[in-house]
mmCIF file of C-alpha atoms and ligand atoms in Angstrom:
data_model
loop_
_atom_site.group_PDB
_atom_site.id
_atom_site.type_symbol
_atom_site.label_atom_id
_atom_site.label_comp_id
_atom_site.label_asym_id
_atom_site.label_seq_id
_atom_site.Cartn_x
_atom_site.Cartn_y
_atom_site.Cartn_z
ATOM 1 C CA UNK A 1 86.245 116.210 84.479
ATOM 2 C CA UNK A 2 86.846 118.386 87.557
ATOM 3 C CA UNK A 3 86.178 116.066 89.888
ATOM 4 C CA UNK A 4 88.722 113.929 88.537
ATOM 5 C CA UNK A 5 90.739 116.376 88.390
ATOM 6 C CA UNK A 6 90.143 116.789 91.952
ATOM 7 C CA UNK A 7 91.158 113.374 92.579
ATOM 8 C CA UNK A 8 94.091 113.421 91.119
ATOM 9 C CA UNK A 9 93.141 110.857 88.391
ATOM 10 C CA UNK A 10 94.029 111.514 84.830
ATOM 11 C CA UNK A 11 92.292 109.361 82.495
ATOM 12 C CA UNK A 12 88.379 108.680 81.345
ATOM 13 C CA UNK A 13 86.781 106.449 78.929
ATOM 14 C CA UNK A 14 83.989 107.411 77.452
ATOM 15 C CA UNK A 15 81.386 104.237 77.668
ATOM 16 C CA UNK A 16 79.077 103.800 74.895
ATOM 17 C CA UNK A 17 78.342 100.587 76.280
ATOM 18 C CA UNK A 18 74.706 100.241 75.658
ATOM 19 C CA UNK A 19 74.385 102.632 72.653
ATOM 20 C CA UNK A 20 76.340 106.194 70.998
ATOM 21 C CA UNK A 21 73.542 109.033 72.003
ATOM 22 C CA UNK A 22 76.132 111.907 72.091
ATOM 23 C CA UNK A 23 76.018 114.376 69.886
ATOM 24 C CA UNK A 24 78.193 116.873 68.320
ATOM 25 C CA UNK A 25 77.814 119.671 70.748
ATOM 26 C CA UNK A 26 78.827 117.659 73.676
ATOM 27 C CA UNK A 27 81.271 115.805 72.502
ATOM 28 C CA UNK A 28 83.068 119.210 71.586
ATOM 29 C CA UNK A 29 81.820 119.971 75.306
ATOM 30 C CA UNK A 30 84.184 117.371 76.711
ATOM 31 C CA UNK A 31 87.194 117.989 74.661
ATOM 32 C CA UNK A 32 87.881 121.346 75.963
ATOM 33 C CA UNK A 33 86.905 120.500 79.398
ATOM 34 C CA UNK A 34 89.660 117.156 79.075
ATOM 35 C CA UNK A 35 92.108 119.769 77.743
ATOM 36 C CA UNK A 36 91.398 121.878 80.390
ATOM 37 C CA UNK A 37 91.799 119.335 83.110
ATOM 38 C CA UNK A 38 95.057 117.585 81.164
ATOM 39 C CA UNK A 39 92.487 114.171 81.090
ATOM 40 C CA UNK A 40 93.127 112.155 78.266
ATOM 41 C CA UNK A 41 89.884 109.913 76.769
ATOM 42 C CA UNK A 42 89.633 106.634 75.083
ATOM 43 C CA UNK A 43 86.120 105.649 73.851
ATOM 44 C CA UNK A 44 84.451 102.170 74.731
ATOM 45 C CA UNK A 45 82.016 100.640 71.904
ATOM 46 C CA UNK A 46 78.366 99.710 72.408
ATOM 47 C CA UNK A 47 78.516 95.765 73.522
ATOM 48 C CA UNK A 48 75.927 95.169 70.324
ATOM 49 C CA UNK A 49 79.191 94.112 68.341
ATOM 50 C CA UNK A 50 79.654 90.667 66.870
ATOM 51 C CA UNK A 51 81.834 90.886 63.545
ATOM 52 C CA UNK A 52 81.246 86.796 63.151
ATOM 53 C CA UNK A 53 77.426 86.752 63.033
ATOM 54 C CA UNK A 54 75.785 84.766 60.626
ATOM 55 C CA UNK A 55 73.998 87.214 59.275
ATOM 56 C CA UNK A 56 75.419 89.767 57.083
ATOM 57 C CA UNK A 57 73.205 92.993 58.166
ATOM 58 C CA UNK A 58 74.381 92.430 62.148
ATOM 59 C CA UNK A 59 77.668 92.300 60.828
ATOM 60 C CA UNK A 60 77.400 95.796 58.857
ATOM 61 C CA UNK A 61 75.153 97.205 62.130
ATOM 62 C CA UNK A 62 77.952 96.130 64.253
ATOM 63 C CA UNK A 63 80.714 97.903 61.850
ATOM 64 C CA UNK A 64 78.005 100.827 62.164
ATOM 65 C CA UNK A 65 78.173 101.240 65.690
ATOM 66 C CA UNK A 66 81.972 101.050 65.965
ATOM 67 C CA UNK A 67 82.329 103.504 63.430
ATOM 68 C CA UNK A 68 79.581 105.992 65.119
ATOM 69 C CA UNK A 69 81.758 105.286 68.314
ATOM 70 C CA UNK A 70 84.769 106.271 66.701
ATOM 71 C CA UNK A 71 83.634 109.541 65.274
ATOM 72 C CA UNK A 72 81.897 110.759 68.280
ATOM 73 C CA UNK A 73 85.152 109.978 70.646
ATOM 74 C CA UNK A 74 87.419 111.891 67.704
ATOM 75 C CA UNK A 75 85.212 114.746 67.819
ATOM 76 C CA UNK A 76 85.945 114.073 71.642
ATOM 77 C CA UNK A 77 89.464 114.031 71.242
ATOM 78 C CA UNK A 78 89.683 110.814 72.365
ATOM 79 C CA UNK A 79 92.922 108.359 71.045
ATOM 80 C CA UNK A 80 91.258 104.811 70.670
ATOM 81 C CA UNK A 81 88.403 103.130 70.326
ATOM 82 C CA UNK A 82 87.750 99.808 71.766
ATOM 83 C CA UNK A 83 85.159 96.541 71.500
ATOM 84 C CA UNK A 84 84.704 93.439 71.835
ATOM 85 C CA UNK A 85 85.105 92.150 68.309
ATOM 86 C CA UNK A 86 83.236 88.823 67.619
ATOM 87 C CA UNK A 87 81.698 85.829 68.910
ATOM 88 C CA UNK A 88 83.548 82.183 67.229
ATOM 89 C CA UNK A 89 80.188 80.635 67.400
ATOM 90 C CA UNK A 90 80.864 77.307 66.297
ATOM 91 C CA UNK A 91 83.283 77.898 63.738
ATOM 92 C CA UNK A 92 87.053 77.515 63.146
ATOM 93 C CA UNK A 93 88.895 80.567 64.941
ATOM 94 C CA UNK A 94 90.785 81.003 62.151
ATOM 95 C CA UNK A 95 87.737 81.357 60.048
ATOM 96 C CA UNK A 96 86.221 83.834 62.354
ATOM 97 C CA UNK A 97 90.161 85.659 62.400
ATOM 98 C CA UNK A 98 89.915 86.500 58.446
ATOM 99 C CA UNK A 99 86.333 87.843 58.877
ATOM 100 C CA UNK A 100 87.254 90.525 61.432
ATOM 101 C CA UNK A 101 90.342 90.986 59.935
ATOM 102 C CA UNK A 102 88.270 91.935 56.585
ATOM 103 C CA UNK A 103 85.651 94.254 58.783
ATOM 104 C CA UNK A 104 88.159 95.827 60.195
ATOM 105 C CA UNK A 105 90.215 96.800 57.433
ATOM 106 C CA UNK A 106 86.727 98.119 56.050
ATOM 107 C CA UNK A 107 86.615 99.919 58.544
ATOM 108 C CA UNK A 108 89.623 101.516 58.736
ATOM 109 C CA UNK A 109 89.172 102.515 55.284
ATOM 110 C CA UNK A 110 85.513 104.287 55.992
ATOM 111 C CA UNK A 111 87.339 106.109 58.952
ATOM 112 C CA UNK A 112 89.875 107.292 56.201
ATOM 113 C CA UNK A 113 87.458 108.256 54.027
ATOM 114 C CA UNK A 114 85.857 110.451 56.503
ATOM 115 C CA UNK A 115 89.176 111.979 57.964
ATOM 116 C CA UNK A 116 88.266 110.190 61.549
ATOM 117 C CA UNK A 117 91.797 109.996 63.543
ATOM 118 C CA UNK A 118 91.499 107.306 65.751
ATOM 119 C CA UNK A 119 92.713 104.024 66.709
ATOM 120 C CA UNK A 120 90.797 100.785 66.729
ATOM 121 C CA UNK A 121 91.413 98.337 69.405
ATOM 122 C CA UNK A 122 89.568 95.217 69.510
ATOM 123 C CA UNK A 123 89.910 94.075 73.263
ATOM 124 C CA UNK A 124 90.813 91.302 74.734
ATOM 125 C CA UNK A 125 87.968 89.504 75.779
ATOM 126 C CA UNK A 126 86.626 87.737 78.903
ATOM 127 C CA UNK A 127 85.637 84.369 77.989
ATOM 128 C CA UNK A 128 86.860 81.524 75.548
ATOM 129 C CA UNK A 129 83.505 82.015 73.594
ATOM 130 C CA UNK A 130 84.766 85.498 72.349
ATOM 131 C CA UNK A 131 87.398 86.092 69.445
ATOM 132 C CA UNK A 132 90.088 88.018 71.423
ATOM 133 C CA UNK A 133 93.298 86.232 72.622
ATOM 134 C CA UNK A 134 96.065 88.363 72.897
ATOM 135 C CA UNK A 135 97.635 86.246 70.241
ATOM 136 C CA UNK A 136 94.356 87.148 68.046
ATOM 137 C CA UNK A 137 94.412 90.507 68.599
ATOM 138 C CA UNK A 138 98.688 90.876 67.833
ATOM 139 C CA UNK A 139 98.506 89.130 65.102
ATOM 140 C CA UNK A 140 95.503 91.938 64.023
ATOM 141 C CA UNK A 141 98.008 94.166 64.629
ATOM 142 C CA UNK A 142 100.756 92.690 62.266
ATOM 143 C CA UNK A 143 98.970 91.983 59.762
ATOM 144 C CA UNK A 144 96.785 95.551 59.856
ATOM 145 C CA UNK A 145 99.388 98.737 60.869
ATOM 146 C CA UNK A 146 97.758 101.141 62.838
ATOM 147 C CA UNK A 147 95.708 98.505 64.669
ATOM 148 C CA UNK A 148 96.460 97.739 68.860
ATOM 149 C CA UNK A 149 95.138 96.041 70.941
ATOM 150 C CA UNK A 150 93.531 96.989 73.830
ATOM 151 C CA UNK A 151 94.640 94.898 76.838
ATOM 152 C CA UNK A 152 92.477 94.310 79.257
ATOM 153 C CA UNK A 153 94.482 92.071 81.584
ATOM 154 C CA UNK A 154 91.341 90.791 83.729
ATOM 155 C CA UNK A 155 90.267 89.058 81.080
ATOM 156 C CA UNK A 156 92.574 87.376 79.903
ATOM 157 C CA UNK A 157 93.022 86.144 83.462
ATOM 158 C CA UNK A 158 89.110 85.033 83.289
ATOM 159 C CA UNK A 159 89.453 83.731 79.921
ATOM 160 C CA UNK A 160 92.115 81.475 81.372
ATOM 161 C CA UNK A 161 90.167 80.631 83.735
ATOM 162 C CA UNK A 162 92.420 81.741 86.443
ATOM 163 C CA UNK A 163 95.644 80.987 85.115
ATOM 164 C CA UNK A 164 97.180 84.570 83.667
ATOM 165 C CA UNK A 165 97.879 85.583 86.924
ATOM 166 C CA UNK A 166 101.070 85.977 87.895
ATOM 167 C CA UNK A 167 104.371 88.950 87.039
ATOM 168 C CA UNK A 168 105.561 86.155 84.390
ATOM 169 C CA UNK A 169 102.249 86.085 82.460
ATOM 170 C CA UNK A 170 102.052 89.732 82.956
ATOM 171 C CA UNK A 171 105.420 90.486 81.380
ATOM 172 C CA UNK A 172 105.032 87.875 78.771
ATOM 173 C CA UNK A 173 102.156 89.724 77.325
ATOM 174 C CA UNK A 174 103.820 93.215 77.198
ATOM 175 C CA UNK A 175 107.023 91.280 75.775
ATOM 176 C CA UNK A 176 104.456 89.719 72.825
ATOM 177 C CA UNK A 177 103.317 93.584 72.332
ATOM 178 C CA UNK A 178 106.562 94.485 72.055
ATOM 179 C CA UNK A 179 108.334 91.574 69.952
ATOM 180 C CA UNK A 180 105.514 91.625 67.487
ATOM 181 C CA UNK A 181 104.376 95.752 67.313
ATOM 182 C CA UNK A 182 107.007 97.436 68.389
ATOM 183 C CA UNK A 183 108.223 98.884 71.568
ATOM 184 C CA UNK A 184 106.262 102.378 70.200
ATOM 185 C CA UNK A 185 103.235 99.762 70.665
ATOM 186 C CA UNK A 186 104.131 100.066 74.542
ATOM 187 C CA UNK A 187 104.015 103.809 74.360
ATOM 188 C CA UNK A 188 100.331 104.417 73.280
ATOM 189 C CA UNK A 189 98.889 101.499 75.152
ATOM 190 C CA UNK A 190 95.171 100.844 75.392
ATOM 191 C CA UNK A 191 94.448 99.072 79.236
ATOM 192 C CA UNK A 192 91.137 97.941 81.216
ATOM 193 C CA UNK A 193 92.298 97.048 84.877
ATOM 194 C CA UNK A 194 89.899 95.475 87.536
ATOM 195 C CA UNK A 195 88.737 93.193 89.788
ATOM 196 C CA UNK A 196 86.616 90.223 88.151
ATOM 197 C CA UNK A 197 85.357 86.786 89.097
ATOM 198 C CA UNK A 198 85.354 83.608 86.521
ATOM 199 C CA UNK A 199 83.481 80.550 86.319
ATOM 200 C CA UNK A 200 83.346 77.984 84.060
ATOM 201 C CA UNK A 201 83.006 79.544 81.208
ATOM 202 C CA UNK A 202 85.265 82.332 82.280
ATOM 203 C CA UNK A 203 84.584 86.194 82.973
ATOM 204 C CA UNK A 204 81.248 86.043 85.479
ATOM 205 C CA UNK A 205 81.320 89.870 86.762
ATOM 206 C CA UNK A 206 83.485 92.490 87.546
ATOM 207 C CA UNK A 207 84.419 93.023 90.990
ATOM 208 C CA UNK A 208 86.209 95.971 93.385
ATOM 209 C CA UNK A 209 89.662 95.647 93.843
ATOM 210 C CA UNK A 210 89.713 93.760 97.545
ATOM 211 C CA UNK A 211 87.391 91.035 96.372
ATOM 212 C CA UNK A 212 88.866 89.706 93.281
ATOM 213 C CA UNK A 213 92.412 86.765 93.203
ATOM 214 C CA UNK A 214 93.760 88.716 90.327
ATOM 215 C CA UNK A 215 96.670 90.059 91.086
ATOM 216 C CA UNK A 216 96.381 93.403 89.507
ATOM 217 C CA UNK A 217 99.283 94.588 91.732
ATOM 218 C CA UNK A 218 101.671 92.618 89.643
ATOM 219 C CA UNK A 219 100.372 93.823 86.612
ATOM 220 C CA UNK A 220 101.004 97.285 87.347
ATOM 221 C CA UNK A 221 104.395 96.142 88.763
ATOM 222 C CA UNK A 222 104.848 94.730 84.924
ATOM 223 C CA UNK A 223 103.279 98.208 83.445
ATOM 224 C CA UNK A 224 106.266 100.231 85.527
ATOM 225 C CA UNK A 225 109.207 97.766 84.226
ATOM 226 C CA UNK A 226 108.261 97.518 80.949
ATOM 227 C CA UNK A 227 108.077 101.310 81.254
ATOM 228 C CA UNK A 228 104.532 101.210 79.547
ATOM 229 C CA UNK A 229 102.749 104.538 78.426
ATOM 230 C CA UNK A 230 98.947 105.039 77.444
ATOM 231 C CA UNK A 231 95.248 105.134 78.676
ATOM 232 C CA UNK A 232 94.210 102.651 82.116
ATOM 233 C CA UNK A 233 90.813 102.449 82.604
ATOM 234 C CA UNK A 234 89.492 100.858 85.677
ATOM 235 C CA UNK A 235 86.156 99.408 85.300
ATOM 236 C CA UNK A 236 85.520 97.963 88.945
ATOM 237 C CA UNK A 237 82.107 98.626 90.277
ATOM 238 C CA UNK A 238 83.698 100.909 92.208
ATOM 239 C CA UNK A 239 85.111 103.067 89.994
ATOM 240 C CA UNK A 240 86.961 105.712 91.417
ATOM 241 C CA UNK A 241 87.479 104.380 94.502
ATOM 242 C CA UNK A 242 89.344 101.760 92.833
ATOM 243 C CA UNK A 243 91.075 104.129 90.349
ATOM 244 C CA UNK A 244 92.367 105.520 92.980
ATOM 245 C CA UNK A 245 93.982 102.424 94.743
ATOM 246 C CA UNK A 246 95.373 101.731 91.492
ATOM 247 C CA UNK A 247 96.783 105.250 90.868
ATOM 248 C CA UNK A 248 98.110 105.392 94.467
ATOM 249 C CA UNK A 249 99.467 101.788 93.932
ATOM 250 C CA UNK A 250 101.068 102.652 90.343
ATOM 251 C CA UNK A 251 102.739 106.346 91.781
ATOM 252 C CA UNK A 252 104.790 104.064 94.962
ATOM 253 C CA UNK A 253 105.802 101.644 92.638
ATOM 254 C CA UNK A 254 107.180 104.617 90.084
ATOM 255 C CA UNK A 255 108.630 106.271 92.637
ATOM 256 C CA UNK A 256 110.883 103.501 94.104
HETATM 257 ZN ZN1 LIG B 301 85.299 95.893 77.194
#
Protein backbone atom coordinates (compact mmCIF):
# COMPACT_ATOMS: atom_id res chain seq x y z
CA UNK A 1 0.00 0.00 0.00
CA UNK A 2 2.74 2.61 0.52
CA UNK A 3 4.53 1.95 -2.24
CA UNK A 4 1.66 2.58 -4.29
CA UNK A 5 1.04 5.23 -2.66
CA UNK A 6 4.41 6.29 -3.53
CA UNK A 7 3.69 5.87 -7.05
CA UNK A 8 1.00 7.73 -7.26
CA UNK A 9 -1.35 4.80 -8.17
CA UNK A 10 -4.64 4.45 -6.44
CA UNK A 11 -6.18 1.20 -6.91
CA UNK A 12 -5.31 -2.72 -5.96
CA UNK A 13 -7.00 -5.92 -6.51
CA UNK A 14 -6.62 -8.34 -4.30
CA UNK A 15 -5.80 -11.76 -6.43
CA UNK A 16 -7.04 -14.89 -5.07
CA UNK A 17 -6.20 -16.36 -8.22
CA UNK A 18 -4.96 -19.72 -7.26
CA UNK A 19 -6.80 -20.09 -3.89
CA UNK A 20 -8.41 -17.58 -0.67
CA UNK A 21 -5.55 -18.24 2.20
CA UNK A 22 -6.17 -14.85 3.95
CA UNK A 23 -7.43 -14.71 7.02
CA UNK A 24 -9.30 -12.45 9.20
CA UNK A 25 -6.49 -10.62 10.80
CA UNK A 26 -4.98 -9.55 7.61
CA UNK A 27 -7.59 -8.81 5.76
CA UNK A 28 -8.54 -6.21 8.59
CA UNK A 29 -4.63 -5.48 8.15
CA UNK A 30 -5.21 -4.14 4.65
CA UNK A 31 -8.31 -2.20 5.15
CA UNK A 32 -6.85 0.31 7.39
CA UNK A 33 -3.67 0.46 5.57
CA UNK A 34 -6.04 1.13 1.99
CA UNK A 35 -7.83 3.76 4.12
CA UNK A 36 -4.81 5.10 5.12
CA UNK A 37 -3.28 5.37 1.71
CA UNK A 38 -6.93 6.52 0.03
CA UNK A 39 -6.42 2.91 -2.21
CA UNK A 40 -9.54 1.48 -3.04
CA UNK A 41 -9.63 -2.71 -3.50
CA UNK A 42 -11.61 -4.98 -5.64
CA UNK A 43 -11.08 -8.75 -5.03
CA UNK A 44 -10.24 -11.28 -7.95
CA UNK A 45 -11.70 -15.01 -7.49
CA UNK A 46 -9.64 -18.20 -7.47
CA UNK A 47 -9.63 -19.36 -11.41
CA UNK A 48 -11.12 -22.96 -9.94
CA UNK A 49 -14.65 -21.51 -11.00
CA UNK A 50 -16.85 -23.19 -13.57
CA UNK A 51 -20.69 -22.59 -12.68
CA UNK A 52 -21.59 -24.99 -15.94
CA UNK A 53 -19.77 -28.17 -14.86
CA UNK A 54 -21.38 -31.29 -15.19
CA UNK A 55 -21.08 -32.20 -12.01
CA UNK A 56 -23.09 -30.77 -9.32
CA UNK A 57 -20.38 -30.77 -6.30
CA UNK A 58 -17.76 -28.53 -8.69
CA UNK A 59 -20.55 -26.41 -9.21
CA UNK A 60 -21.32 -25.86 -5.30
CA UNK A 61 -17.15 -25.83 -4.72
CA UNK A 62 -17.01 -23.21 -7.28
CA UNK A 63 -20.04 -21.10 -5.56
CA UNK A 64 -17.78 -21.92 -2.36
CA UNK A 65 -14.83 -20.26 -3.44
CA UNK A 66 -16.56 -17.14 -4.78
CA UNK A 67 -18.34 -16.75 -1.74
CA UNK A 68 -15.01 -17.27 0.55
CA UNK A 69 -13.58 -14.58 -1.94
CA UNK A 70 -16.24 -12.31 -1.29
CA UNK A 71 -16.17 -12.36 2.45
CA UNK A 72 -12.51 -12.10 2.83
CA UNK A 73 -12.35 -8.88 0.30
CA UNK A 74 -15.54 -7.32 2.49
CA UNK A 75 -13.72 -7.84 5.57
CA UNK A 76 -11.04 -6.07 3.27
CA UNK A 77 -13.16 -3.37 2.40
CA UNK A 78 -13.02 -4.16 -0.92
CA UNK A 79 -16.28 -3.09 -3.46
CA UNK A 80 -16.51 -6.13 -5.95
CA UNK A 81 -15.72 -9.32 -6.49
CA UNK A 82 -14.89 -10.75 -9.78
CA UNK A 83 -14.51 -14.38 -11.80
CA UNK A 84 -14.66 -15.97 -14.52
CA UNK A 85 -18.08 -17.55 -14.37
CA UNK A 86 -18.43 -20.78 -16.49
CA UNK A 87 -17.21 -22.84 -19.18
CA UNK A 88 -20.33 -23.56 -22.23
CA UNK A 89 -18.82 -26.91 -22.71
CA UNK A 90 -20.80 -28.22 -25.38
CA UNK A 91 -24.03 -26.97 -24.54
CA UNK A 92 -26.51 -24.28 -25.70
CA UNK A 93 -25.29 -20.77 -24.25
CA UNK A 94 -28.48 -20.10 -23.31
CA UNK A 95 -28.63 -23.24 -21.31
CA UNK A 96 -25.40 -22.52 -19.62
CA UNK A 97 -26.97 -18.50 -19.15
CA UNK A 98 -29.97 -19.84 -16.79
CA UNK A 99 -27.51 -22.02 -14.78
CA UNK A 100 -25.27 -19.13 -13.69
CA UNK A 101 -27.98 -16.98 -13.57
CA UNK A 102 -29.53 -19.54 -10.84
CA UNK A 103 -25.88 -19.83 -8.94
CA UNK A 104 -25.63 -16.56 -8.82
CA UNK A 105 -28.77 -15.51 -7.46
CA UNK A 106 -27.88 -18.32 -4.78
CA UNK A 107 -25.35 -16.67 -4.16
CA UNK A 108 -26.37 -13.45 -3.68
CA UNK A 109 -28.82 -14.71 -1.32
CA UNK A 110 -26.00 -16.65 0.98
CA UNK A 111 -24.06 -13.24 0.90
CA UNK A 112 -27.39 -11.71 2.30
CA UNK A 113 -27.78 -14.09 4.68
CA UNK A 114 -24.43 -13.50 6.08
CA UNK A 115 -24.56 -9.57 5.91
CA UNK A 116 -21.48 -9.72 3.19
CA UNK A 117 -21.64 -6.16 1.24
CA UNK A 118 -20.22 -6.73 -1.90
CA UNK A 119 -20.73 -6.80 -5.49
CA UNK A 120 -20.44 -9.76 -7.80
CA UNK A 121 -19.03 -9.30 -11.17
CA UNK A 122 -18.68 -12.12 -13.42
CA UNK A 123 -15.96 -10.90 -15.99
CA UNK A 124 -15.78 -10.81 -19.25
CA UNK A 125 -13.85 -13.51 -20.43
CA UNK A 126 -10.94 -14.18 -22.83
CA UNK A 127 -11.92 -16.80 -25.14
CA UNK A 128 -15.19 -17.96 -27.02
CA UNK A 129 -15.02 -21.23 -24.87
CA UNK A 130 -15.96 -19.17 -21.69
CA UNK A 131 -19.59 -17.87 -20.77
CA UNK A 132 -18.88 -14.09 -20.62
CA UNK A 133 -19.88 -11.79 -23.56
CA UNK A 134 -20.59 -8.50 -22.58
CA UNK A 135 -24.06 -9.15 -23.83
CA UNK A 136 -24.04 -12.27 -21.25
CA UNK A 137 -22.89 -10.56 -18.55
CA UNK A 138 -25.61 -7.20 -19.12
CA UNK A 139 -28.18 -9.15 -19.53
CA UNK A 140 -26.97 -10.79 -15.80
CA UNK A 141 -27.25 -7.55 -14.79
CA UNK A 142 -30.93 -6.85 -15.93
CA UNK A 143 -32.27 -9.57 -15.06
CA UNK A 144 -30.33 -9.77 -11.36
CA UNK A 145 -30.11 -5.88 -9.70
CA UNK A 146 -27.13 -5.41 -7.91
CA UNK A 147 -25.13 -7.53 -10.36
CA UNK A 148 -22.16 -5.65 -12.90
CA UNK A 149 -20.12 -6.67 -14.83
CA UNK A 150 -16.69 -6.46 -14.68
CA UNK A 151 -15.18 -5.32 -18.01
CA UNK A 152 -12.19 -6.41 -18.87
CA UNK A 153 -11.74 -4.86 -22.31
CA UNK A 154 -8.63 -7.16 -23.39
CA UNK A 155 -10.67 -9.80 -23.56
CA UNK A 156 -13.18 -9.10 -25.22
CA UNK A 157 -10.69 -7.91 -27.82
CA UNK A 158 -9.10 -11.65 -27.62
CA UNK A 159 -12.37 -13.22 -27.54
CA UNK A 160 -12.98 -11.47 -30.83
CA UNK A 161 -10.20 -12.53 -31.95
CA UNK A 162 -8.84 -9.17 -32.68
CA UNK A 163 -11.74 -7.38 -33.72
CA UNK A 164 -12.96 -5.12 -30.45
CA UNK A 165 -10.37 -2.87 -31.04
CA UNK A 166 -11.09 0.28 -31.98
CA UNK A 167 -12.83 3.94 -29.97
CA UNK A 168 -16.25 2.68 -31.70
CA UNK A 169 -16.20 -0.79 -30.08
CA UNK A 170 -14.91 0.82 -27.02
CA UNK A 171 -17.77 3.30 -26.69
CA UNK A 172 -20.31 0.85 -27.84
CA UNK A 173 -19.67 -1.25 -24.84
CA UNK A 174 -19.88 1.58 -22.21
CA UNK A 175 -23.10 2.81 -24.24
CA UNK A 176 -24.60 -1.09 -23.72
CA UNK A 177 -23.61 -0.53 -19.83
CA UNK A 178 -25.29 2.40 -19.84
CA UNK A 179 -28.56 1.78 -22.06
CA UNK A 180 -29.19 -1.44 -20.25
CA UNK A 181 -27.88 -0.64 -16.25
CA UNK A 182 -27.95 2.65 -15.94
CA UNK A 183 -25.60 5.48 -16.27
CA UNK A 184 -25.00 4.88 -12.12
CA UNK A 185 -23.64 1.45 -13.74
CA UNK A 186 -20.79 3.79 -15.25
CA UNK A 187 -20.08 5.25 -11.87
CA UNK A 188 -19.00 2.10 -9.88
CA UNK A 189 -17.33 0.37 -12.76
CA UNK A 190 -15.39 -2.86 -12.38
CA UNK A 191 -12.19 -2.75 -15.24
CA UNK A 192 -9.10 -5.18 -16.08
CA UNK A 193 -6.82 -3.23 -18.63
CA UNK A 194 -3.72 -4.85 -20.38
CA UNK A 195 -1.73 -5.93 -22.93
CA UNK A 196 -2.67 -9.57 -24.29
CA UNK A 197 -1.97 -11.73 -27.32
CA UNK A 198 -4.80 -14.10 -29.09
CA UNK A 199 -4.68 -17.03 -31.16
CA UNK A 200 -7.05 -19.12 -32.48
CA UNK A 201 -8.93 -19.81 -29.89
CA UNK A 202 -8.58 -16.34 -28.51
CA UNK A 203 -6.83 -14.96 -25.21
CA UNK A 204 -3.08 -16.79 -25.39
CA UNK A 205 -1.23 -14.58 -22.56
CA UNK A 206 -1.11 -11.38 -21.19
CA UNK A 207 1.42 -9.07 -22.34
CA UNK A 208 3.14 -5.41 -21.21
CA UNK A 209 1.71 -2.56 -22.64
CA UNK A 210 4.38 -1.92 -25.76
CA UNK A 211 3.99 -5.45 -27.03
CA UNK A 212 0.38 -6.00 -27.40
CA UNK A 213 -2.11 -4.42 -30.94
CA UNK A 214 -4.78 -3.57 -28.48
CA UNK A 215 -5.32 -0.32 -28.42
CA UNK A 216 -5.78 0.29 -24.79
CA UNK A 217 -5.14 4.02 -25.45
CA UNK A 218 -8.51 4.32 -27.02
CA UNK A 219 -10.13 2.62 -24.41
CA UNK A 220 -9.10 4.92 -21.85
CA UNK A 221 -9.87 7.74 -24.36
CA UNK A 222 -13.61 6.03 -24.21
CA UNK A 223 -13.31 5.69 -20.14
CA UNK A 224 -12.65 9.80 -20.03
CA UNK A 225 -15.75 10.63 -22.50
CA UNK A 226 -18.06 8.50 -21.17
CA UNK A 227 -16.90 10.11 -17.92
CA UNK A 228 -16.56 6.53 -16.33
CA UNK A 229 -15.89 6.09 -12.48
CA UNK A 230 -14.68 2.83 -10.58
CA UNK A 231 -11.76 0.32 -9.94
CA UNK A 232 -8.89 -0.29 -13.18
CA UNK A 233 -6.81 -2.96 -12.59
CA UNK A 234 -3.92 -3.56 -14.82
CA UNK A 235 -2.86 -7.05 -15.00
CA UNK A 236 0.20 -6.81 -17.52
CA UNK A 237 3.18 -8.79 -16.51
CA UNK A 238 4.48 -5.77 -15.72
CA UNK A 239 2.38 -4.52 -13.35
CA UNK A 240 3.20 -1.32 -12.12
CA UNK A 241 5.23 -0.30 -14.64
CA UNK A 242 2.34 -0.55 -16.81
CA UNK A 243 -0.11 0.94 -14.24
CA UNK A 244 1.73 3.60 -14.42
CA UNK A 245 1.73 4.25 -18.28
CA UNK A 246 -1.84 3.84 -18.00
CA UNK A 247 -2.32 6.28 -15.07
CA UNK A 248 0.05 8.80 -16.74
CA UNK A 249 -1.85 8.14 -20.06
CA UNK A 250 -5.48 8.45 -18.34
CA UNK A 251 -4.33 11.97 -16.15
CA UNK A 252 -3.19 13.86 -19.97
CA UNK A 253 -6.16 12.75 -21.46
CA UNK A 254 -8.36 14.19 -18.24
CA UNK A 255 -6.61 17.07 -18.21
CA UNK A 256 -7.11 18.26 -21.84
ZN1 LIG B 1 -9.95 -12.37 -14.65
Amino acid sequence: MKRLAELGLRHLEIEFVRGVKMGQDTAKEIRALAEEHDISLTVHAPYYVNLNSAEPQKISASKDRIIQAARVGAWAGATSVTFHAAYYHDDDPEEVYGRVKCSMEDMLERLDDEGIAIRLSPETTGGPSQFGTLEELVRLGVDIPGVYPCVDFSHLFARSLGEFNTYEHFQGALQLIKDNLGAGALQEQHIHLSGIEYGPKGEKRHLPLEETEFRYGDVLKALVDFDVAGWLTCESPILEEDALILQGLYDELKST
